[in-house]
């Protein structure tokens, strides 16, 4: 199972890198979304995928059957953080499109008094 | 009181939250912000006295036993950094009064500064690797808000790149934490320091160590990963730039220092030599930029990169002189960079431009400004009685004692380039034919100049009174060189 997940995560990272290297800003933001999905799945996989029972204390479940609760808490934290950053980034991209009139990263280079 | 080490994190958090309530009341915003920053600094002083008398302070949140809860640890290094970052934030708040503009002040500027301070102080104090990630995100989120604050065109353009680079490095941080967790099964730094030497497969740990170097290298702007910094830091106004230049890269430097002295010590021959080579390349890359530009902000920005290289070279040597030197230089560099950005900020306001070629003759009308700039410039380059000297001396000594003696020679040679780059500003802006300056009210000039000159005076005192500060510096170095002190303090209960 871990092998399959690793391959999937690798594909997600690959797609993210491809999208982030493109010119259009919205494709870059989609790339960051895929990148954080990959990172979160990686966190889940690296915690180990053994254990079927959800990490809630219940009768008749031995310790070995529980899924590791720590990576789940870490993922939850990382999700809300990347959610906040992504929403900020989307608004920034919208504002930049309004002010600068382009979403092409090639046209966003340099400074006014470029030397 | 055992919770004393949390005060530098909680105080700015509370003050920032209170400031969110009445954004339009200018007077209250200014007063409460400055009181918040000052009381954080005072809390830091108490913490310094406590750590000096009782050794490393550690508290595990929620009173759970150490590796299971989140540990907050204050050793001498983190206290010194908390203290200097609080001091710089205090000066930035005062300097902002007359430079940032009322419109910005009324749109949550001071809360963002205090949230940034919360994140920085938290990152310096935490003893848990995932908690470090969270605090880094806290300070990054505040820095996103600050870098785009005001919404001018260059700011919008550059903050897109700044955001993108930091999102990528944060995702890599999560991935690196995931790998580290799967190998060791713990996130607590002290527990990691116990577990990592017991693991025999050093290959994977070396890979993880290099991954962390990449992650923190993005934040600290080391050689191949510094490309985002010059453009991004050029965009925001000077007080924000001073805050970023003094604090943000230093969090990355601190994180490299902490991880590479506390737990990634299993394969020093590879990881630390890599760090030394990268540090030297960072210095050279910074030097090229510092000489290439005729823009006062750009010159000082490239000097940030040079200083990061110098500090990391000291860390990579892993001997007493190298580590102590880099701690001294780290604190010196935070103070002097803030002072220099303040100074070039005043110069840029007076001329109405940052282009050196359009400046000249300021020494005739503003002599005190000129001489304090010269003192700060000499301090940066490391002229003996001033604050850049003791740190660099120890780093160079550490390099000669270690295997990379050629690194010390590069540092000595590039000091001349640093001096040249900052003295060039002095020559162009202060000497020569006077150029017409923008008329400025005396009161607003003094509002800018007073915090600046006090900060310059502090850096001079830090250099001249180096003997006074050395016990603290060597106390910090001792903990870094003997991780057992740190581990015992956290895991004792």
Coordinates of C-alpha atoms in Angstrom, one line a residue:
Chain A
X1 CA 0.0 0.0 0.0
X2 CA 2.8 2.4 0.9
X3 CA 4.4 1.8 -2.5
X4 CA 1.3 2.7 -4.3
X5 CA 0.9 5.8 -2.2
X6 CA 4.5 6.8 -2.8
X7 CA 4.0 6.5 -6.6
X8 CA 0.8 8.6 -6.4
X9 CA 2.6 11.2 -4.3
X10 CA 5.4 11.3 -6.8
X11 CA 2.9 11.9 -9.6
X12 CA 1.3 14.7 -7.6
X13 CA 4.7 16.3 -7.0
X14 CA 5.5 15.9 -10.7
X15 CA 2.3 17.6 -11.8
X16 CA 2.8 20.3 -9.3
X17 CA 6.3 21.1 -10.5
X18 CA 5.1 21.1 -14.1
X19 CA 2.3 23.5 -13.4
X20 CA 4.4 25.8 -11.3
X21 CA 6.9 26.2 -14.1
X22 CA 4.2 27.4 -16.5
X23 CA 3.5 31.1 -17.4
X24 CA 0.0 31.6 -16.3
X25 CA -0.5 32.6 -12.7
X26 CA -3.7 30.5 -12.2
X27 CA -1.9 27.4 -13.3
X28 CA 0.8 28.1 -10.8
X29 CA -1.7 28.4 -8.0
X30 CA -3.3 25.1 -9.1
X31 CA 0.3 23.7 -8.9
X32 CA 0.7 24.9 -5.3
X33 CA -2.6 23.2 -4.5
X34 CA -1.3 19.9 -5.9
X35 CA 2.0 20.3 -4.1
X36 CA 0.3 20.7 -0.7
X37 CA -1.9 17.7 -1.5
X38 CA 1.2 15.7 -2.2
X39 CA 2.9 16.9 1.0
X40 CA -0.2 16.0 3.1
X41 CA -0.5 12.5 1.6
X42 CA 3.2 12.1 2.2
X43 CA 2.8 12.9 5.8
X44 CA 0.0 10.3 6.1
X45 CA 1.9 7.7 4.3
X46 CA 5.1 8.2 6.2
X47 CA 3.3 7.8 9.5
X48 CA 2.5 4.2 8.4
X49 CA -0.7 3.0 6.9
X50 CA -1.2 0.0 9.3
X51 CA -4.1 0.0 11.8
X52 CA -7.7 -0.1 10.7
X53 CA -9.5 1.5 13.6
X54 CA -9.8 5.2 13.7
X55 CA -7.9 6.8 16.6
X56 CA -10.9 7.1 18.9
X57 CA -10.8 5.1 22.1
X58 CA -13.3 2.2 21.9
X59 CA -14.0 -1.1 23.6
X60 CA -12.4 -4.2 22.2
X61 CA -9.8 -2.5 20.1
X62 CA -6.1 -3.3 20.9
X63 CA -3.4 -0.7 20.6
X64 CA -2.0 -2.3 17.5
X65 CA -5.2 -1.8 15.6
X66 CA -5.4 2.0 15.9
X67 CA -4.2 4.2 13.2
X68 CA -1.4 6.6 14.2
X69 CA -3.1 9.7 15.4
X70 CA -0.1 12.1 15.3
X71 CA 0.2 12.4 11.5
X72 CA -3.5 13.1 11.3
X73 CA -3.2 16.0 13.7
X74 CA -0.2 17.3 11.7
X75 CA -2.0 17.1 8.4
X76 CA -5.0 18.9 9.9
X77 CA -2.7 21.7 10.9
X78 CA -1.0 21.8 7.6
X79 CA -4.3 21.8 5.7
X80 CA -5.6 24.8 7.4
X81 CA -2.3 26.7 7.0
X82 CA -2.1 25.9 3.3
X83 CA -5.8 26.8 2.9
X84 CA -5.2 30.2 4.4
X85 CA -2.1 30.8 2.3
X86 CA -3.9 29.6 -0.9
X87 CA -6.8 32.0 -0.3
X88 CA -4.4 34.8 0.3
X89 CA -2.6 33.9 -2.9
X90 CA -5.8 33.8 -4.9
X91 CA -6.9 37.2 -3.7
X92 CA -3.4 38.6 -4.4
X93 CA -3.5 37.1 -7.9
X94 CA -6.9 38.7 -8.5
X95 CA -5.7 42.1 -7.2
X96 CA -2.5 41.8 -9.3
X97 CA -4.6 41.0 -12.4
X98 CA -6.7 44.1 -11.7
X99 CA -3.8 46.5 -11.1
X100 CA -1.2 45.1 -13.5
X101 CA -3.6 43.9 -16.2
X102 CA -1.8 40.6 -16.9
X103 CA -1.5 37.1 -15.5
X104 CA 1.5 36.2 -17.6
X105 CA 4.6 35.7 -15.3
X106 CA 6.9 36.7 -18.2
X107 CA 5.4 40.2 -18.1
X108 CA 5.8 40.5 -14.3
X109 CA 9.6 40.7 -14.4
X110 CA 12.0 43.5 -13.4
X111 CA 11.5 46.8 -11.7
X112 CA 10.5 50.2 -13.0
X113 CA 14.1 51.7 -12.9
X114 CA 15.6 48.5 -14.4
X115 CA 19.3 48.8 -14.6
Chain B
X1 CA 8.0 31.5 37.3
X2 CA 8.3 28.6 34.8
X3 CA 6.1 30.2 32.2
X4 CA 8.4 33.2 31.8
X5 CA 9.8 31.9 28.5
X6 CA 6.3 32.1 26.9
X7 CA 5.9 35.8 27.6
X8 CA 7.9 37.0 24.6
X9 CA 5.4 35.0 22.4
X10 CA 2.2 35.8 24.2
X11 CA 2.6 39.5 24.8
X12 CA 2.9 40.6 21.2
X13 CA 0.1 38.1 20.3
X14 CA -2.3 39.7 22.8
X15 CA -1.3 43.3 21.8
X16 CA -1.8 42.4 18.1
X17 CA -5.2 41.0 18.8
X18 CA -6.2 44.1 20.8
X19 CA -5.0 46.4 18.0
X20 CA -7.2 44.6 15.5
X21 CA -10.3 46.1 17.2
X22 CA -9.8 49.8 16.4
X23 CA -7.7 50.1 13.2
X24 CA -8.7 53.8 12.5
X25 CA -7.6 55.3 15.9
X26 CA -4.1 56.4 14.9
X27 CA -2.9 57.5 18.4
X28 CA -4.0 54.3 20.1
X29 CA -2.5 52.2 17.4
X30 CA 0.9 53.9 17.8
X31 CA 0.9 53.9 21.6
X32 CA -0.3 50.3 22.1
X33 CA 2.1 49.0 19.4
X34 CA 5.1 50.6 21.1
X35 CA 4.0 49.5 24.5
X36 CA 3.6 45.9 23.2
X37 CA 7.0 45.9 21.7
X38 CA 8.6 47.5 24.7
X39 CA 7.0 45.1 27.2
X40 CA 8.1 42.1 25.1
X41 CA 11.6 43.4 25.3
X42 CA 11.4 43.8 29.0
X43 CA 10.0 40.2 29.3
X44 CA 13.0 39.1 27.2
X45 CA 15.4 40.9 29.7
X46 CA 13.8 39.0 32.6
X47 CA 14.1 35.8 30.7
X48 CA 17.8 36.5 30.0
X49 CA 18.5 37.0 33.7
X50 CA 16.7 33.7 34.5
X51 CA 18.5 31.7 31.9
X52 CA 21.8 33.2 32.9
X53 CA 21.3 32.3 36.6
X54 CA 19.4 28.9 36.3
X55 CA 20.5 27.5 32.9
X56 CA 18.3 26.3 30.1
X57 CA 14.6 26.9 30.7
X58 CA 12.2 24.3 29.3
X59 CA 8.4 24.0 29.6
X60 CA 6.2 21.3 28.0
X61 CA 2.8 22.8 27.2
X62 CA -0.1 21.1 29.1
X63 CA 2.3 19.5 31.6
X64 CA 2.5 16.3 29.5
X65 CA 5.8 14.5 29.9
X66 CA 8.5 15.8 27.6
X67 CA 8.5 14.0 24.3
X68 CA 4.7 13.8 24.1
X69 CA 3.7 17.4 24.5
X70 CA 5.1 20.4 22.7
X71 CA 8.3 21.6 24.4
X72 CA 9.3 25.2 24.5
X73 CA 12.9 25.6 25.2
X74 CA 14.9 28.8 26.0
X75 CA 18.6 28.4 26.0
X76 CA 21.0 31.3 25.9
X77 CA 21.1 31.5 22.0
X78 CA 17.3 31.7 21.7
X79 CA 17.0 34.3 24.5
X80 CA 19.6 36.5 22.9
X81 CA 17.8 36.3 19.5
X82 CA 14.4 36.9 21.1
X83 CA 15.9 39.9 22.9
X84 CA 17.5 41.4 19.7
X85 CA 14.4 40.8 17.6
X86 CA 12.2 42.4 20.2
X87 CA 14.5 45.4 20.3
X88 CA 14.5 45.8 16.5
X89 CA 10.7 45.5 16.3
X90 CA 10.5 48.3 19.0
X91 CA 12.7 50.5 16.9
X92 CA 10.8 49.7 13.7
X93 CA 7.5 50.6 15.3
X94 CA 8.9 54.0 16.3
X95 CA 10.6 54.6 12.9
X96 CA 7.3 53.7 11.2
X97 CA 5.5 56.7 12.8
X98 CA 6.8 59.2 10.3
X99 CA 7.8 57.0 7.3
X100 CA 5.0 54.5 6.6
X101 CA 2.2 56.9 6.0
X102 CA -1.2 57.3 7.7
X103 CA -3.1 55.2 5.2
X104 CA -1.0 52.2 5.8
X105 CA -1.0 52.7 9.6
X106 CA -4.8 52.7 9.5
X107 CA -5.0 49.3 7.7
X108 CA -3.7 46.9 10.3
X109 CA 0.0 47.7 9.9
X110 CA 0.9 47.5 13.6
X111 CA -1.0 44.3 14.2
X112 CA 0.9 42.7 11.3
X113 CA 4.2 43.8 12.8
X114 CA 3.3 42.4 16.2
X115 CA 2.1 39.1 14.6
X116 CA 5.4 38.9 12.8
X117 CA 7.1 39.4 16.2
X118 CA 5.0 36.6 17.7
X119 CA 6.1 34.2 14.9
X120 CA 9.8 35.2 15.1
X121 CA 9.9 34.8 18.9
X122 CA 8.1 31.6 18.7
X123 CA 10.4 30.1 16.1
X124 CA 13.4 31.1 18.2
X125 CA 11.9 29.5 21.4
X126 CA 10.2 26.3 20.2
X127 CA 11.6 22.8 20.9
X128 CA 9.5 20.9 18.5
X129 CA 10.2 20.5 14.8
X130 CA 6.5 20.7 13.6
X131 CA 5.8 23.6 16.0
X132 CA 8.7 25.3 14.3
X133 CA 6.9 24.9 11.0
X134 CA 3.8 26.4 12.5
X135 CA 5.6 29.4 13.9
X136 CA 7.4 29.9 10.6
X137 CA 4.0 30.0 8.9
X138 CA 2.8 32.5 11.5
X139 CA 5.7 34.8 10.7
X140 CA 5.4 34.2 6.9
X141 CA 1.7 34.9 6.9
X142 CA 2.4 38.2 8.7
X143 CA 5.2 38.9 6.2
X144 CA 2.9 38.3 3.2
X145 CA 0.5 40.8 4.6
X146 CA 3.3 43.3 5.2
X147 CA 5.2 42.9 1.9
X148 CA 2.0 43.7 -0.1
X149 CA 0.8 46.3 2.4
X150 CA -0.3 49.4 0.4
X151 CA -0.7 47.5 -2.8
X152 CA 1.6 49.4 -5.1
X153 CA 2.4 47.9 -8.4
X154 CA 6.0 46.7 -7.7
X155 CA 4.8 45.3 -4.3
X156 CA 2.0 43.3 -6.0
X157 CA 4.4 41.9 -8.6
X158 CA 7.2 41.0 -6.2
X159 CA 4.9 39.5 -3.5
X160 CA 3.6 37.0 -6.0
X161 CA 7.1 35.6 -6.3
X162 CA 7.8 35.9 -2.6
X163 CA 4.6 33.9 -1.8
X164 CA 5.3 31.3 -4.4
X165 CA 8.8 30.6 -3.2
X166 CA 7.7 30.4 0.4
X167 CA 4.8 28.1 -0.4
X168 CA 7.2 25.7 -2.1
X169 CA 9.6 25.8 0.7
X170 CA 6.8 25.2 3.2
X171 CA 5.6 22.1 1.3
X172 CA 9.2 20.8 1.3
X173 CA 9.3 21.5 5.1
X174 CA 6.2 19.3 5.6
X175 CA 7.8 16.6 3.4
X176 CA 11.1 16.8 5.3
X177 CA 9.2 16.5 8.6
X178 CA 7.3 13.5 7.2
X179 CA 10.5 11.7 6.4
X180 CA 12.1 12.5 9.7
X181 CA 9.0 11.3 11.5
X182 CA 9.0 8.0 9.6
X183 CA 12.6 7.4 10.4
X184 CA 12.7 8.4 14.1
X185 CA 9.0 8.4 15.2
X186 CA 9.3 11.6 17.1
X187 CA 9.1 15.4 16.5
X188 CA 10.6 16.7 19.8
X189 CA 14.0 18.2 19.1
X190 CA 15.6 16.9 22.3
X191 CA 14.1 13.5 21.7
X192 CA 15.4 13.5 18.1
X193 CA 18.8 14.3 19.4
X194 CA 18.6 11.2 21.6
X195 CA 17.2 8.9 18.9
X196 CA 19.2 9.9 15.8
X197 CA 22.6 8.7 17.1
X198 CA 21.0 5.3 17.8
X199 CA 19.9 4.9 14.2
X200 CA 22.5 3.0 12.2
X201 CA 21.3 3.8 8.7
X202 CA 23.0 7.2 8.4
X203 CA 22.4 7.4 4.7
X204 CA 18.7 8.3 4.9
X205 CA 19.4 10.7 7.8
X206 CA 22.0 12.5 5.7
X207 CA 19.4 12.9 2.9
X208 CA 16.9 14.3 5.4
X209 CA 19.6 16.7 6.8
X210 CA 20.2 18.0 3.2
X211 CA 16.5 18.4 2.7
X212 CA 16.3 20.5 5.9
X213 CA 19.2 22.5 4.5
X214 CA 17.2 23.2 1.4
X215 CA 14.1 24.1 3.3
X216 CA 15.9 26.5 5.7
X217 CA 18.1 27.7 2.9
X218 CA 15.1 29.0 1.1
X219 CA 14.2 31.1 4.2
X220 CA 17.8 32.1 4.9
X221 CA 18.7 32.9 1.3
X222 CA 21.8 30.7 0.9
X223 CA 23.7 30.3 -2.4
X224 CA 21.5 28.7 -5.0
X225 CA 18.3 29.6 -3.2
X226 CA 18.7 33.3 -2.7
X227 CA 17.3 34.4 -6.1
X228 CA 14.0 35.5 -4.7
X229 CA 15.4 37.9 -2.0
X230 CA 16.8 40.9 -3.9
X231 CA 13.6 41.5 -5.9
X232 CA 11.1 40.8 -3.1
X233 CA 12.9 42.9 -0.5
X234 CA 13.2 45.8 -2.8
X235 CA 9.5 46.2 -3.1
X236 CA 8.1 47.1 0.4
X237 CA 8.7 50.5 2.2
X238 CA 11.8 50.9 4.3
X239 CA 10.5 50.1 7.8
X240 CA 9.1 46.8 6.5
X241 CA 12.3 46.2 4.7
X242 CA 14.3 46.8 7.8
X243 CA 12.1 44.3 9.7
X244 CA 12.5 41.7 7.0
X245 CA 16.2 42.2 6.5
X246 CA 16.9 42.1 10.2
X247 CA 14.7 39.2 11.3
X248 CA 13.3 36.9 8.6
X249 CA 16.5 35.4 7.0
X250 CA 17.9 35.1 10.6
X251 CA 15.1 32.7 11.5
X252 CA 16.3 30.4 8.7
X253 CA 19.9 30.8 9.9
X254 CA 18.9 30.0 13.4
X255 CA 17.0 26.9 12.3
X256 CA 20.1 25.7 10.4
X257 CA 22.2 26.4 13.4
X258 CA 19.9 24.5 15.7
X259 CA 19.3 21.4 13.6
X260 CA 23.0 21.1 12.5
X261 CA 24.4 21.4 16.0
X262 CA 21.7 19.5 17.9
X263 CA 20.8 16.4 15.9
X264 CA 22.2 16.3 12.4
X265 CA 25.7 15.5 13.6
X266 CA 25.8 11.9 12.5
X267 CA 27.8 12.6 9.3
X268 CA 29.7 15.8 9.9
X269 CA 32.2 15.0 7.2
X270 CA 29.6 15.4 4.5
X271 CA 26.9 17.7 5.8
X272 CA 29.0 20.3 7.4
X273 CA 31.5 20.4 4.6
X274 CA 28.6 21.0 2.2
X275 CA 27.4 23.8 4.5
X276 CA 30.8 25.4 4.5
X277 CA 31.1 25.3 0.7
X278 CA 27.6 26.7 0.3
X279 CA 28.3 29.4 2.8
X280 CA 31.4 30.5 0.9
X281 CA 29.5 30.5 -2.4
X282 CA 26.7 32.6 -0.7
X283 CA 29.3 35.2 0.3
X284 CA 30.7 35.4 -3.2
X285 CA 27.2 35.7 -4.8
X286 CA 26.3 38.4 -2.3
X287 CA 29.5 40.3 -3.1
X288 CA 28.8 40.3 -6.8
X289 CA 25.4 41.8 -6.2
X290 CA 26.6 44.4 -3.6
X291 CA 29.1 45.8 -6.2
X292 CA 26.8 45.5 -9.2
X293 CA 24.0 47.9 -8.2
X294 CA 23.7 51.7 -7.9
X295 CA 20.6 51.5 -5.7
X296 CA 21.0 52.1 -2.0
X297 CA 18.4 49.5 -1.0
X298 CA 19.8 46.8 -3.3
X299 CA 23.4 47.3 -2.0
X300 CA 22.3 46.7 1.7
X301 CA 20.0 43.8 0.5
X302 CA 22.9 42.0 -1.0
X303 CA 24.8 42.6 2.2
X304 CA 22.2 40.5 4.0
X305 CA 23.2 37.6 1.8
X306 CA 26.9 38.1 2.5
X307 CA 26.2 38.1 6.2
X308 CA 24.2 34.9 6.0
X309 CA 27.1 33.2 4.4
X310 CA 29.6 34.5 7.0
X311 CA 27.4 33.2 9.9
X312 CA 26.8 29.8 8.3
X313 CA 30.5 29.4 7.6
X314 CA 31.1 29.8 11.4
X315 CA 28.4 27.3 12.2
X316 CA 29.8 24.7 9.7
X317 CA 33.2 24.6 11.6
X318 CA 31.7 23.1 14.7
X319 CA 34.4 24.4 17.0
X320 CA 34.2 26.8 19.9
X321 CA 35.6 29.8 18.1
X322 CA 33.5 29.3 15.0
X323 CA 30.2 28.8 16.9
X324 CA 30.7 31.7 19.3
X325 CA 31.8 33.9 16.4
X326 CA 28.7 33.1 14.4
X327 CA 26.4 33.8 17.4
X328 CA 28.1 37.2 18.0
X329 CA 28.0 38.0 14.3
X330 CA 24.3 36.9 14.1
X331 CA 23.2 39.4 16.8
X332 CA 25.5 42.1 15.4
X333 CA 24.1 41.6 12.0
X334 CA 20.5 41.8 13.1
X335 CA 21.2 45.2 14.8
X336 CA 23.4 46.7 12.1
X337 CA 21.2 45.7 9.2
X338 CA 18.2 47.4 10.8
X339 CA 20.3 50.5 11.5
X340 CA 21.6 50.6 7.9
X341 CA 18.2 50.2 6.4
X342 CA 16.9 53.0 8.6
X343 CA 19.8 55.2 7.5
X344 CA 19.4 54.5 3.7
X345 CA 15.7 55.0 4.3
X346 CA 16.3 58.5 5.5
X347 CA 18.7 59.2 2.6
X348 CA 16.2 57.9 0.1
X349 CA 13.4 60.1 1.6
X350 CA 15.7 63.2 1.5
X351 CA 16.6 62.7 -2.2
X352 CA 13.3 61.2 -3.2
X353 CA 15.0 58.4 -5.0
X354 CA 17.1 55.3 -4.2
X355 CA 19.4 55.8 -7.2
X356 CA 22.9 56.6 -6.1
X357 CA 23.8 58.5 -9.2
X358 CA 21.2 61.2 -8.5
X359 CA 22.5 61.9 -5.0
X360 CA 25.3 64.0 -3.6
X361 CA 26.6 66.5 -1.0
X362 CA 24.4 65.5 1.9
X363 CA 27.2 65.9 4.5
X364 CA 27.0 69.7 4.2
X365 CA 23.3 69.9 5.3
X366 CA 23.0 66.7 7.4
X367 CA 26.4 66.2 9.0
X368 CA 25.2 64.0 12.0
X369 CA 23.4 61.7 9.6
X370 CA 26.5 61.4 7.5
X371 CA 28.8 60.5 10.4
X372 CA 26.4 58.0 11.9
X373 CA 26.1 56.4 8.5
X374 CA 29.9 56.1 8.3
X375 CA 30.1 54.5 11.8
X376 CA 27.4 52.0 10.8
X377 CA 29.2 51.2 7.6
X378 CA 32.5 50.6 9.4
X379 CA 30.6 48.5 11.9
X380 CA 29.2 46.3 9.1
X381 CA 32.7 45.9 7.5
X382 CA 34.2 44.9 10.9
X383 CA 36.6 47.8 11.7
X384 CA 38.1 46.9 15.1
X385 CA 36.4 48.8 17.9
X386 CA 33.0 48.3 16.3
X387 CA 30.6 45.4 16.5
X388 CA 31.4 43.6 13.3
X389 CA 34.9 42.9 14.4
X390 CA 34.8 40.4 17.3
X391 CA 32.3 38.0 15.6
X392 CA 34.2 38.0 12.3
X393 CA 37.5 37.5 14.2
X394 CA 36.2 34.4 15.9
X395 CA 34.7 33.0 12.7
X396 CA 38.0 33.5 10.9
X397 CA 39.8 31.9 13.8
X398 CA 37.4 29.0 13.8
X399 CA 38.0 28.5 10.1
X400 CA 41.7 28.4 10.5
X401 CA 41.4 25.8 13.3
X402 CA 39.0 23.7 11.2
X403 CA 39.6 21.9 7.9
X404 CA 38.3 24.8 5.6
X405 CA 41.1 27.4 6.2
X406 CA 40.6 28.7 2.7
X407 CA 37.1 29.8 3.7
X408 CA 38.6 32.2 6.3
X409 CA 40.7 33.8 3.6
X410 CA 37.7 34.3 1.5
X411 CA 35.9 36.0 4.4
X412 CA 38.8 38.3 5.1
X413 CA 39.1 39.2 1.4
X414 CA 35.3 39.8 1.0
X415 CA 35.3 42.1 4.1
X416 CA 37.0 44.6 1.8
X417 CA 34.2 44.3 -0.8
X418 CA 31.6 44.8 1.9
X419 CA 33.5 47.9 3.0
X420 CA 33.7 49.2 -0.6
X421 CA 30.0 48.6 -1.2
X422 CA 28.8 50.6 1.8
X423 CA 31.4 53.3 1.6
X424 CA 30.4 53.8 -2.0
X425 CA 27.0 54.9 -0.7
X426 CA 28.8 57.4 1.6
X427 CA 30.9 58.7 -1.2
X428 CA 28.1 59.2 -3.7
X429 CA 25.4 60.4 -1.3
X430 CA 27.3 62.5 1.2
X431 CA 30.3 63.8 -0.7
X432 CA 30.5 65.8 -3.9
X433 CA 28.3 68.5 -5.3
X434 CA 25.2 69.1 -3.3
X435 CA 22.0 67.9 -5.0
X436 CA 18.7 69.5 -4.2
X437 CA 16.9 67.6 -1.5
X438 CA 13.2 67.2 -0.8
X439 CA 12.2 69.7 1.8
X440 CA 11.4 67.9 5.1
X441 CA 9.8 69.1 8.3
X442 CA 12.4 69.2 11.2
X443 CA 10.0 67.3 13.5
X444 CA 9.5 64.4 11.0
X445 CA 13.2 64.3 10.3
X446 CA 13.9 63.9 14.0
X447 CA 11.2 61.3 14.3
X448 CA 13.1 59.2 11.8
X449 CA 16.5 60.1 12.9
X450 CA 16.2 59.5 16.7
X451 CA 15.5 55.7 16.6
X452 CA 18.2 55.4 13.9
X453 CA 20.9 57.1 15.9
X454 CA 20.0 55.2 19.1
X455 CA 20.2 51.9 17.2
X456 CA 23.6 52.9 15.8
X457 CA 24.8 53.8 19.3
X458 CA 23.6 50.4 20.5
X459 CA 25.7 48.6 17.8
X460 CA 28.7 50.7 18.8
X461 CA 28.2 49.8 22.4
X462 CA 27.8 46.1 21.4
X463 CA 31.2 46.3 19.7
X464 CA 33.1 48.4 22.2
X465 CA 31.6 46.5 25.2
X466 CA 32.1 43.1 23.6
X467 CA 33.9 41.8 26.8
X468 CA 30.6 42.6 28.6
X469 CA 28.6 40.4 26.2
X470 CA 31.1 37.5 25.8
X471 CA 29.9 35.5 28.9
X472 CA 26.4 35.3 27.3
X473 CA 27.8 34.5 23.9
X474 CA 30.0 31.7 25.2
X475 CA 27.1 30.4 27.3
X476 CA 25.1 30.1 24.1
X477 CA 28.0 28.4 22.3
X478 CA 28.4 25.9 25.2
X479 CA 24.8 24.6 24.8
X480 CA 25.2 24.4 21.0
X481 CA 28.5 22.4 21.3
X482 CA 27.2 20.1 24.1
X483 CA 23.7 19.0 23.1
X484 CA 23.5 16.9 26.3
X485 CA 22.8 20.2 28.3
X486 CA 19.8 20.9 26.0
X487 CA 18.6 17.3 26.1
X488 CA 18.8 17.0 29.9
X489 CA 16.9 20.3 30.4
X490 CA 14.0 19.1 28.2
X491 CA 13.8 15.4 29.1
X492 CA 14.6 15.7 32.8
X493 CA 11.1 15.4 34.2

